[in-house]
Short mmCIF file of C-alpha atoms in Angstrom, two decimals:
data_model
loop_
_atom_site.label_atom_id
_atom_site.label_comp_id
_atom_site.label_asym_id
_atom_site.label_seq_id
_atom_site.Cartn_x
_atom_site.Cartn_y
_atom_site.Cartn_z
CA ASP A 1 0.00 0.00 0.00
CA ILE A 2 1.03 3.58 -0.57
CA VAL A 3 2.18 5.25 2.63
CA LEU A 4 1.47 8.94 3.12
CA THR A 5 3.74 10.78 5.55
CA GLN A 6 2.65 14.18 6.77
CA SER A 7 4.94 16.81 8.22
CA PRO A 8 5.23 18.39 10.59
CA GLY A 9 3.32 16.37 13.14
CA THR A 10 2.36 19.54 14.98
CA LEU A 11 2.52 23.11 13.73
CA SER A 12 2.26 26.01 16.16
CA LEU A 13 1.32 29.33 14.59
CA SER A 14 -0.55 32.50 15.40
CA PRO A 15 -3.70 33.82 13.74
CA GLY A 16 -2.81 35.83 10.66
CA GLU A 17 0.25 33.72 9.84
CA ARG A 18 0.64 31.29 6.94
CA ALA A 19 0.61 27.53 7.45
CA THR A 20 2.37 25.13 5.11
CA LEU A 21 1.54 21.44 5.54
CA SER A 22 3.32 18.71 3.64
CA CYS A 23 2.29 15.21 2.56
CA ARG A 24 4.77 12.85 0.94
CA ALA A 25 3.79 9.58 -0.74
CA SER A 26 5.93 6.44 -0.76
CA GLN A 27 5.31 6.18 -4.51
CA SER A 28 3.80 8.36 -7.16
CA VAL A 29 0.05 8.95 -6.84
CA SER A 30 -2.46 10.47 -9.20
CA SER A 31 -3.12 14.14 -8.52
CA ALA A 32 -6.73 13.56 -9.56
CA TYR A 33 -7.26 11.36 -6.51
CA PHE A 34 -5.43 13.34 -3.87
CA THR A 35 -7.43 15.06 -1.15
CA TRP A 36 -7.02 17.19 1.97
CA TYR A 37 -9.40 17.17 4.95
CA GLN A 38 -9.81 19.23 8.07
CA GLN A 39 -11.08 17.61 11.25
CA LYS A 40 -12.11 19.20 14.51
CA PRO A 41 -12.74 17.29 17.75
CA GLY A 42 -15.94 15.29 17.70
CA GLN A 43 -16.60 16.06 14.05
CA ALA A 44 -16.37 14.15 10.81
CA PRO A 45 -13.61 15.05 8.36
CA ARG A 46 -14.44 18.06 6.24
CA LEU A 47 -13.38 18.03 2.60
CA LEU A 48 -11.09 20.97 1.83
CA ILE A 49 -9.23 20.19 -1.39
CA TYR A 50 -9.77 17.50 -4.01
CA GLY A 51 -7.89 16.71 -7.18
CA SER A 52 -4.80 18.04 -5.40
CA SER A 53 -5.71 21.71 -5.94
CA THR A 54 -9.47 22.25 -6.29
CA ARG A 55 -11.24 23.80 -3.33
CA ALA A 56 -14.42 22.06 -2.25
CA THR A 57 -17.69 23.95 -2.15
CA GLY A 58 -17.73 26.63 0.51
CA ILE A 59 -14.01 26.47 1.32
CA PRO A 60 -12.43 29.93 1.67
CA ASP A 61 -9.77 30.93 -0.84
CA ARG A 62 -7.15 31.22 1.89
CA PHE A 63 -6.89 27.42 1.55
CA SER A 64 -4.87 26.17 -1.42
CA GLY A 65 -3.42 22.86 -2.49
CA SER A 66 -0.56 22.03 -4.81
CA GLY A 67 1.77 19.24 -5.78
CA SER A 68 2.10 16.15 -7.91
CA GLY A 69 3.79 12.78 -7.98
CA THR A 70 4.97 12.16 -4.43
CA ASP A 71 4.94 15.63 -2.88
CA PHE A 72 1.83 17.62 -2.02
CA THR A 73 1.28 20.78 -0.01
CA LEU A 74 -1.65 22.43 1.72
CA THR A 75 -1.21 26.14 2.33
CA ILE A 76 -3.44 28.20 4.58
CA ASN A 77 -2.95 31.94 4.29
CA ARG A 78 -3.92 34.43 7.02
CA LEU A 79 -4.88 31.85 9.62
CA GLU A 80 -8.25 32.37 11.26
CA PRO A 81 -9.08 31.03 14.76
CA GLU A 82 -11.39 28.41 13.23
CA ASP A 83 -8.53 26.96 11.14
CA PHE A 84 -6.81 25.38 14.13
CA ALA A 85 -7.57 21.69 13.74
CA VAL A 86 -6.06 18.44 12.47
CA TYR A 87 -5.44 18.07 8.74
CA TYR A 88 -5.24 14.80 6.84
CA CYS A 89 -4.14 13.99 3.32
CA GLN A 90 -5.62 11.07 1.40
CA GLN A 91 -4.89 9.24 -1.80
CA TYR A 92 -7.14 6.73 -3.47
CA ASP A 93 -7.36 4.72 -6.62
CA ALA A 94 -8.97 1.49 -7.75
CA SER A 95 -6.71 -0.63 -5.58
CA SER A 96 -5.56 1.46 -2.62
CA ILE A 97 -6.94 4.03 -0.23
CA THR A 98 -4.69 5.53 2.42
CA PHE A 99 -4.54 8.53 4.73
CA GLY A 100 -1.65 10.40 6.22
CA GLN A 101 -1.25 10.33 9.99
CA GLY A 102 -2.35 13.96 10.30
CA THR A 103 -0.85 17.35 11.12
CA ARG A 104 -2.15 19.15 14.18
CA LEU A 105 -2.31 22.90 13.66
CA GLU A 106 -2.36 24.58 17.05
CA ILE A 107 -2.48 28.14 18.25
CA LYS A 108 0.89 29.46 19.37
CA GLU B 1 -28.53 17.68 -0.37
CA VAL B 2 -26.34 14.65 0.18
CA GLN B 3 -26.74 13.20 3.65
CA LEU B 4 -25.29 10.09 5.29
CA VAL B 5 -26.48 8.97 8.71
CA GLU B 6 -24.73 6.10 10.46
CA SER B 7 -26.28 4.03 13.22
CA GLY B 8 -25.82 0.71 14.98
CA GLY B 9 -22.77 1.43 17.07
CA GLY B 10 -22.50 0.54 20.72
CA LEU B 11 -20.72 -1.54 23.30
CA VAL B 12 -19.99 -5.15 22.38
CA GLN B 13 -17.87 -7.83 24.01
CA PRO B 14 -14.77 -9.23 22.32
CA GLY B 15 -15.77 -11.95 19.88
CA GLY B 16 -19.20 -10.41 19.41
CA SER B 17 -20.94 -9.03 16.35
CA LEU B 18 -22.48 -5.74 15.32
CA ARG B 19 -24.09 -4.42 12.17
CA LEU B 20 -23.65 -0.79 11.23
CA SER B 21 -26.05 1.00 8.93
CA CYS B 22 -25.62 4.13 6.85
CA ALA B 23 -28.83 5.66 5.54
CA ALA B 24 -28.24 7.82 2.48
CA SER B 25 -30.38 10.60 1.07
CA GLY B 26 -29.97 13.05 -1.76
CA PHE B 27 -28.39 10.44 -4.04
CA THR B 28 -28.58 6.76 -4.95
CA ILE B 29 -25.97 4.57 -3.28
CA SER B 30 -26.13 1.93 -6.03
CA SER B 31 -24.72 4.51 -8.46
CA ASN B 32 -21.69 5.31 -6.33
CA TRP B 33 -18.69 3.68 -4.74
CA MET B 34 -19.27 3.63 -0.99
CA HIS B 35 -16.77 3.23 1.83
CA TRP B 36 -16.38 2.63 5.53
CA VAL B 37 -13.54 4.45 7.29
CA ARG B 38 -12.75 4.23 10.99
CA GLN B 39 -10.92 6.30 13.55
CA ALA B 40 -9.73 4.86 16.84
CA PRO B 41 -9.88 7.24 19.81
CA GLY B 42 -7.19 9.90 19.43
CA LYS B 43 -5.87 8.31 16.25
CA GLY B 44 -6.00 8.95 12.51
CA LEU B 45 -8.32 7.87 9.73
CA VAL B 46 -8.10 4.31 8.44
CA TRP B 47 -9.93 2.95 5.43
CA VAL B 48 -11.90 -0.24 6.19
CA SER B 49 -13.94 -1.34 3.20
CA ARG B 50 -15.35 -0.35 -0.19
CA ILE B 51 -18.22 -1.50 -2.37
CA LYS B 52 -18.35 -0.52 -6.00
CA ILE B 53 -21.35 -0.12 -8.30
CA ASP B 54 -21.10 -3.82 -9.08
CA VAL B 55 -22.23 -5.13 -5.70
CA SER B 56 -19.99 -8.18 -6.04
CA ASP B 57 -16.92 -5.94 -6.22
CA THR B 58 -15.90 -5.34 -2.64
CA SER B 59 -12.57 -4.86 -0.91
CA TYR B 60 -11.30 -4.79 2.67
CA ALA B 61 -8.36 -3.69 4.73
CA ASP B 62 -6.21 -6.64 5.76
CA SER B 63 -7.04 -5.98 9.42
CA VAL B 64 -10.74 -6.76 8.89
CA LYS B 65 -10.67 -9.20 5.97
CA GLY B 66 -12.66 -12.34 6.74
CA ARG B 67 -14.42 -10.70 9.71
CA PHE B 68 -16.26 -7.72 8.19
CA THR B 69 -18.70 -7.69 5.28
CA ILE B 70 -19.88 -4.63 3.39
CA SER B 71 -23.24 -4.69 1.65
CA ARG B 72 -26.11 -2.45 0.61
CA ASP B 73 -29.88 -2.49 0.27
CA ASN B 74 -30.79 -0.51 -2.83
CA ALA B 75 -34.48 -0.36 -1.93
CA LYS B 76 -33.64 1.23 1.42
CA ASN B 77 -30.73 3.23 -0.02
CA THR B 78 -28.70 2.00 2.92
CA LEU B 79 -25.13 0.78 3.28
CA TYR B 80 -24.16 -1.81 5.89
CA LEU B 81 -21.09 -3.13 7.62
CA GLN B 82 -21.47 -6.50 9.31
CA MET B 83 -18.72 -6.89 11.87
CA ASN B 84 -18.00 -10.30 13.37
CA SER B 85 -15.34 -11.62 15.74
CA LEU B 86 -14.80 -8.14 17.07
CA ARG B 87 -11.58 -7.28 18.87
CA ALA B 88 -10.56 -4.51 21.21
CA GLU B 89 -8.57 -2.92 18.40
CA ASP B 90 -11.77 -2.51 16.38
CA THR B 91 -12.88 0.15 18.85
CA ALA B 92 -13.39 3.31 16.80
CA VAL B 93 -15.78 5.77 15.30
CA TYR B 94 -16.95 4.31 12.02
CA TYR B 95 -17.77 6.68 9.17
CA CYS B 96 -19.51 5.85 5.93
CA ALA B 97 -18.48 7.88 2.92
CA ARG B 98 -19.63 8.38 -0.65
CA GLU B 99 -17.03 8.58 -3.41
CA ASN B 100 -18.44 10.66 -6.22
CA TRP B 101 -15.68 11.06 -8.78
CA GLN B 102 -13.19 13.22 -6.84
CA VAL B 103 -15.49 14.32 -4.05
CA TRP B 104 -16.02 12.32 -0.89
CA SER B 105 -18.98 13.04 1.38
CA TRP B 106 -18.99 11.75 4.97
CA GLY B 107 -21.51 10.89 7.63
CA GLN B 108 -21.16 11.98 11.25
CA GLY B 109 -19.96 8.55 12.41
CA THR B 110 -21.06 5.95 14.93
CA LEU B 111 -18.95 4.77 17.86
CA VAL B 112 -18.16 1.09 18.32
CA THR B 113 -16.60 0.04 21.61
CA VAL B 114 -15.30 -3.50 22.01
CA SER B 115 -14.74 -4.26 25.65
CA SER B 116 -15.61 -6.80 28.31
#
């Protein structure tokens, strides 16, 4: 199975700053089937980015995704208080579905 | 509006069985690939099982293969996960999810606790 490794494990930033989250795959994955989620305590994952770079419906434009092959990035500009949460990357295809272990974005 | 509502979770003893349900609305589950994903307390997301449009085309994570069975009832527009021979390590919130091309939609989850 494809292993997704997210870094850093925890990111401590202040509101207004920029967050850069990384997700590295153990082998090349299709950008079309690469996704980012946000999850807050007690809630289901919320779709942020699909197809590596397309924002889901209702997601503010301060969230952006990029990358291809084995390296993907989620960038959050001008952090808002509601952005502090855990973020997961995901890849999926006909034979394999895996998630990264998550990056916790916490208020500094 | 797409909606997924899971139910059937609860406390079960090791070795026991449980059947989870996921009632869908706003779309037809037989026209989509559907998944179960779980999350142990304080841990990350782990894919469990998938059923494709062809109901005979199912797949499972190695950790549940031979113990869990995914199925659906088209008339009720409901997805199921039959879980047998449950273990402590199966304790988790179980989410059902719809895969619609590149967009996944998720339910709110149901908690399964395996403990004596």
